[in-house]
Structure formats: structure tokens, C-alpha cells
CSV table of C-alpha atoms and ligand atoms in Angstrom, one decimal:
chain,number,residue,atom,x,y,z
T,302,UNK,CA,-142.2,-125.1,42.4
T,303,UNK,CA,-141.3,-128.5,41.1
T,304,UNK,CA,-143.0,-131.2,44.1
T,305,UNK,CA,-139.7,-132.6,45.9
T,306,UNK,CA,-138.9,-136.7,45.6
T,307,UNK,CA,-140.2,-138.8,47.8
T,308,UNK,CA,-140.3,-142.1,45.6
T,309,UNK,CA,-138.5,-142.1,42.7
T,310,UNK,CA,-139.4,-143.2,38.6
T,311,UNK,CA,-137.0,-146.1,39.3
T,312,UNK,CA,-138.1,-147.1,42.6
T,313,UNK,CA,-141.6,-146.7,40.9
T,314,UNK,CA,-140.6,-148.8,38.3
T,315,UNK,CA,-139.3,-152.1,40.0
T,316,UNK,CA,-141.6,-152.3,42.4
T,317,UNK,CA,-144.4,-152.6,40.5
T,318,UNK,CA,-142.3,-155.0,38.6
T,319,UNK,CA,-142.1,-157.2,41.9
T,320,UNK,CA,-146.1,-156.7,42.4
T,321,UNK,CA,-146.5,-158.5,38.8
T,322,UNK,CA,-144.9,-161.5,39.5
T,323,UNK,CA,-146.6,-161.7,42.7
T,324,UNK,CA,-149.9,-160.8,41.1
T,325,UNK,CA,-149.5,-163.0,38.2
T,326,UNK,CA,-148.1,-166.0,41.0
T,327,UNK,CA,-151.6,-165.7,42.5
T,328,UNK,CA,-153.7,-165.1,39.8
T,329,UNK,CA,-152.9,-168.3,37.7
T,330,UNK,CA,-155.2,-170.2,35.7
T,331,UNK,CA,-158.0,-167.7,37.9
T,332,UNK,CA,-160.8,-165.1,35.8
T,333,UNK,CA,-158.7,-162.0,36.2
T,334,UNK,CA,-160.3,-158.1,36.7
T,335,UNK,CA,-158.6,-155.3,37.4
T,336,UNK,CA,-160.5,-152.4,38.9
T,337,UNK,CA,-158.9,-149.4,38.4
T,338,UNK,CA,-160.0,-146.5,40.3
T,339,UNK,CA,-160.1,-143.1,38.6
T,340,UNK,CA,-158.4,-140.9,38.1
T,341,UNK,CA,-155.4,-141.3,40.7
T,342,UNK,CA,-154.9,-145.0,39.5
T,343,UNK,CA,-154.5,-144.7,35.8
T,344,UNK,CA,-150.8,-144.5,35.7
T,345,UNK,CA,-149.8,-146.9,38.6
T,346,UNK,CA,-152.3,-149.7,37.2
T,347,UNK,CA,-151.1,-148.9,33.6
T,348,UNK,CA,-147.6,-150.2,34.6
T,349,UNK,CA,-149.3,-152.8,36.8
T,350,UNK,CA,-151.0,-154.2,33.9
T,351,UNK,CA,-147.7,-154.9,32.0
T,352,UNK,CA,-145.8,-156.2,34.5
T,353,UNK,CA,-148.8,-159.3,34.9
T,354,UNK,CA,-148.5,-162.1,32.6
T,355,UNK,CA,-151.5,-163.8,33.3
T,356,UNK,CA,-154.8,-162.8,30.9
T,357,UNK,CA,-156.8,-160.1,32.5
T,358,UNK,CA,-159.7,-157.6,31.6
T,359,UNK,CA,-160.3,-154.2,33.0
T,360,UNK,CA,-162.5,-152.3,34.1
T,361,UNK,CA,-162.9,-148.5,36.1
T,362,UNK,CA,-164.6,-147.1,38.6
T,363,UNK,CA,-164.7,-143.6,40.0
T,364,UNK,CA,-165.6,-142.1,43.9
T,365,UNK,CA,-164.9,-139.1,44.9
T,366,UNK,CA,-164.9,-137.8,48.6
T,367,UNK,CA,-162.5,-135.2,48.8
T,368,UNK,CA,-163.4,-131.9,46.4
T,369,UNK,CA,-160.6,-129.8,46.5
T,370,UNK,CA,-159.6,-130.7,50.1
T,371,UNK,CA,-156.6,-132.5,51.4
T,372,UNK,CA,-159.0,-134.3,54.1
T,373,UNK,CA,-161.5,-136.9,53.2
T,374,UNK,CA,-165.2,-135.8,53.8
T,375,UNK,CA,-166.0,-138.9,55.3
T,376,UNK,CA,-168.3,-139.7,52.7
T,377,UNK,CA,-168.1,-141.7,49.7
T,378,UNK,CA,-169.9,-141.4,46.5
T,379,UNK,CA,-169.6,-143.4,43.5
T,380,UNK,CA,-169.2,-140.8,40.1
T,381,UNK,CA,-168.7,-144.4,37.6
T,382,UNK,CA,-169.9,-148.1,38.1
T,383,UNK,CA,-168.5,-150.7,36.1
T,384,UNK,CA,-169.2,-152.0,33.1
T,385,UNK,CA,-169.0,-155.6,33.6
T,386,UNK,CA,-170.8,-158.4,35.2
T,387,UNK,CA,-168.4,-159.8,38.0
T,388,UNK,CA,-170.6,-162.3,39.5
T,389,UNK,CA,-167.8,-165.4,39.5
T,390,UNK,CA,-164.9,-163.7,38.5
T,391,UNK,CA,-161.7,-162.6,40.1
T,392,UNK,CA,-161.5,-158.8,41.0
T,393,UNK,CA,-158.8,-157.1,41.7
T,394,UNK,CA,-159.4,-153.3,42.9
T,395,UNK,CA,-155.8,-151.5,42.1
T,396,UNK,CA,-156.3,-147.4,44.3
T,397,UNK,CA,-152.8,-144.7,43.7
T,398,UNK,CA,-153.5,-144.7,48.0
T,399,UNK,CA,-155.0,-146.0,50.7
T,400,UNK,CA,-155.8,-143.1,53.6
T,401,UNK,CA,-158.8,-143.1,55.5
T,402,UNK,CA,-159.5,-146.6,54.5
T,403,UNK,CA,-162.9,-145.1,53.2
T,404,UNK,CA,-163.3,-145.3,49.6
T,405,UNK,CA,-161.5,-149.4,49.5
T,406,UNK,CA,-163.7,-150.3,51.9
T,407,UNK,CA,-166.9,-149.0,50.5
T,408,UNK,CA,-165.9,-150.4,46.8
T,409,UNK,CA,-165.1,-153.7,48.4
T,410,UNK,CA,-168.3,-154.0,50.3
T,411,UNK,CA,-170.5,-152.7,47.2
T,412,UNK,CA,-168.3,-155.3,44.6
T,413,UNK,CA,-168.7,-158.0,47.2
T,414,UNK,CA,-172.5,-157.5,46.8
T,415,UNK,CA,-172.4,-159.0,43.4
T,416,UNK,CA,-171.1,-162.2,44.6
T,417,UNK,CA,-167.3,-162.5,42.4
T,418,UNK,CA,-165.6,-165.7,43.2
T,419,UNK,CA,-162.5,-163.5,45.1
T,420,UNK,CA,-162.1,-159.6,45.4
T,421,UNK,CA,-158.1,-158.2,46.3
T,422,UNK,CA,-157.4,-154.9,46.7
T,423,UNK,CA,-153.9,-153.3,45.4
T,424,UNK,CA,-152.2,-149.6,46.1
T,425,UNK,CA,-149.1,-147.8,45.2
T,426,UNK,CA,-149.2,-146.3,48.6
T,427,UNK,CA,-150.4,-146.6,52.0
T,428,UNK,CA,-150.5,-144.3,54.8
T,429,UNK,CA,-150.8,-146.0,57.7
T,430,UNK,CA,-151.2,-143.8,60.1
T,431,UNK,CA,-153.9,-141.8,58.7
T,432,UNK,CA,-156.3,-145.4,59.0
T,433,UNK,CA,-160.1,-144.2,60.0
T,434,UNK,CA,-161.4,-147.9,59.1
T,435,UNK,CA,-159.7,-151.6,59.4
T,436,UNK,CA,-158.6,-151.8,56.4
T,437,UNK,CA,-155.6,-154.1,55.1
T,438,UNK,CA,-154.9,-154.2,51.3
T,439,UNK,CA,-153.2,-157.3,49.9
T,440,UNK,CA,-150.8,-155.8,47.5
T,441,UNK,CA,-148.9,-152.6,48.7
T,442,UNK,CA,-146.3,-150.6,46.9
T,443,UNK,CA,-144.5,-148.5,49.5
T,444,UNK,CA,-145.9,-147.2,53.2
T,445,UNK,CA,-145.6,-143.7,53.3
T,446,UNK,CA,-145.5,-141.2,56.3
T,447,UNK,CA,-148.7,-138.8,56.8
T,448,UNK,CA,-147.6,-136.3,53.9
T,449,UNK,CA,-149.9,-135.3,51.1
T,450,UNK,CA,-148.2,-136.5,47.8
T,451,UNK,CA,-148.8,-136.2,44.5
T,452,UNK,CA,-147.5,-137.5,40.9
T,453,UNK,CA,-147.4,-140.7,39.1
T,454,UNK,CA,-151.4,-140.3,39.4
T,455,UNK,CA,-152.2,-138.4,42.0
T,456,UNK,CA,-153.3,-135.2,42.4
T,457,UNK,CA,-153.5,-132.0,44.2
T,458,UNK,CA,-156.5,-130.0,42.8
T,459,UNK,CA,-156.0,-131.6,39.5
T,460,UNK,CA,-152.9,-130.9,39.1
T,461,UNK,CA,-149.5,-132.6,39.1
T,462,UNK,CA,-151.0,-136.4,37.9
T,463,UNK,CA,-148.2,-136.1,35.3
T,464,UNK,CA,-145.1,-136.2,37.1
T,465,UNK,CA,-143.5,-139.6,37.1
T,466,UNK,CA,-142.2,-139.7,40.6
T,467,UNK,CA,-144.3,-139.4,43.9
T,468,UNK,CA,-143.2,-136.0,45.3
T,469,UNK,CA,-143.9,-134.0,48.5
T,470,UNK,CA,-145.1,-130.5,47.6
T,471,UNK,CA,-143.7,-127.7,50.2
T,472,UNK,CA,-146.4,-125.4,51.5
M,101,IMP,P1,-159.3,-142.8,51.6
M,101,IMP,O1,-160.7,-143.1,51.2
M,101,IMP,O2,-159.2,-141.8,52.7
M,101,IMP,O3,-158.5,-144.1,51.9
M,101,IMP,O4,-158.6,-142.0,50.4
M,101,IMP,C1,-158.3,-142.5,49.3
M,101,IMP,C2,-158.3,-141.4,48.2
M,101,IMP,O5,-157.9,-140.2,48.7
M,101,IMP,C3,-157.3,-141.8,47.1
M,101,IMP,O6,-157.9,-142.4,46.1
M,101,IMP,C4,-156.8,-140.4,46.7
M,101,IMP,O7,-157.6,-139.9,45.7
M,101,IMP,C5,-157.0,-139.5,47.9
M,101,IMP,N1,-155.7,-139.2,48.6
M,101,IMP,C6,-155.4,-139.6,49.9
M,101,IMP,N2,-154.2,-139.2,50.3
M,101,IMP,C7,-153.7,-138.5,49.2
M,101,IMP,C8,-152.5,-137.8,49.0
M,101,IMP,O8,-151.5,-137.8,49.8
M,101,IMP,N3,-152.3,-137.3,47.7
M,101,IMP,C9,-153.3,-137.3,46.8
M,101,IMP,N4,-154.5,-137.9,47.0
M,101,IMP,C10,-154.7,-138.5,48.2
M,102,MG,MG1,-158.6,-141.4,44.4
């Protein structure tokens, strides 16, 4: 069964549009590195990307925490550092979600080790009400309810990445 609509394609489409400008407001004339987080964050930062029109590098990173439940673990482990050196540069972290507050918090903390000049964090979608740490990112898409959701990057046991809406799927 096809995932029902939660946000749709163009809903998708110009907010991440607004998030540019603002991005590319507040990242003038700065040393610009976007983090994306794999794999949930491939589509939402590919659109990001385009939408900023100041110069920019990027960059990925991958944690996992979940496995093949709907629940985080609690604990985060990091499957894929970076390749760059970030010491002095801008970094800007863009997740599909922020849930538990785990995995943003524990890349911001281990990032922030390597002394940048300014770290952000940016996410289609936060839930809220699922918070487990204090955790506030500086770009958000859309605030969502406590559902699970998948499309436009994320998953549900690796499937359903492809769709391009954020749908709900019925259980
Ligand atoms: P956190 O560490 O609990 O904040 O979880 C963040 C990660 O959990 C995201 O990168 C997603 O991979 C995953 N996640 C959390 N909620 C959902 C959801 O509703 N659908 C798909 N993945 C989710
Ligand atoms: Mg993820």
C-alpha cells in the first residue's frame, strides 16, 4: 500500500526553497560545509544544495542507532567520518529528522571537537514531542506529530526512500 500524504512534493519543494535564502542570508562571505547525514538526508540536502547560492563543499557522514526498529536504541555509532579537515570552517549538519535528539547531538558534540569556526544544524523534520535530549536545530522544515514517516529520504527498513512526498504508512 502506497504510504498516505502527509507533506506533499510541492510543499517539499518551497520550503526548502525558503531554507536557501535563509541559509545563503547567513552564510555570506562565510567557509561553507554541508554535512549530510546518510542515508535519510540525501534527497532533502540535494534540493537544499540548489536552493543556496553561496559557495559551499560537502561532505557525509553516517550513524546508525535504530537497525530495523522504529525506536532509537539509545545509542549512537558512527558507520562514516568525514573526509575533510573542518578546523575553521563553517559546518552545517543537514539530518531528514530530528527525534530523540540523539544522533544531532552526538555529531555536534564530536564535530565541535575539531574546533570549526561555527557548526548549524538543519532538518526536514522535527518531532517534537518525541525529544529525549535538549536539542534545538536552527533550520527546520516542518514540525511533525509523533508518526513514523517515510519518503523523500527516509526510510522504513530500507524501503520507501524514493517516494517524493513524506507519507504516513498505515499499520
Ligand atoms: P534521533 O537520534 O532519535 O533524533 O533520530 C534521528 C534518526 O532517526 C533520523 O536520522 C532517522 O534516520 C531516524 N528516524 C526518526 N524518526 C523517523 C521516522 O519517522 N521515519 C524514518 N526515520 C526516522
Ligand atoms: Mg538517519
Amino acid at each position: 500500500m502506497q504510504p498516505r500524504v502527509l507533506i506533499s512534493t510541492e510543499e517539499i519543494a518551497s520550503r526548502v526553497q525558503e531554507l536557501g535564502a535563509k541559509i545563503s542570508r547567513d552564510y555570506a562571505e562565510k567557509d561553507l560545509v554541508v554535512v549530510g547525514i546518510l542515508k535519510g538526508a540525501v534527497v532533502f540536502m540535494s534540493d537544499l544544495i540548489r536552493a543556496i547560492q553561496v559557495p559551499l563543499e560537502i561532505d557525509f557522514m553516517a550513524t546508525s542507532s535504530y537497525g530495523a526498529a522504529t525506536e532509537t536504541s539509545g545509542v549512537v555509532q558512527l558507520l562514516k567520518d568525514l573526509d575533510t579537515a573542518i578546523e575553521g570552517r563553517d559546518i552545517l549538519i543537514v539530518e531528514d529528522i530530528i527525534d530523540s535528539g540523539l544522533t544531532l547531538s552526538y555529531l555536534s558534540q564530536l564535530l565541535q571537537s575539531r574546533q570549526p569556526a561555527s557548526i548549524k544544524t538543519a532538518v526536514l523534520l522535527d518531532k517534537p514531542d518525541r525529544r529525549r535530549i535538549d536539542f534545538i536545530p536552527d533550520y527546520i522544515g516542518f514540525s511533525i506529530p509523533d508518526e513514523f514517516v517515510v519518503g523523500y529520504g527516509l526510510d522504513h527498513n530500507h524501503r520507501y526512500r524514493e517516494l517524493p512526498y513524506v507519507g504516513v504508512v498505515s499499520s
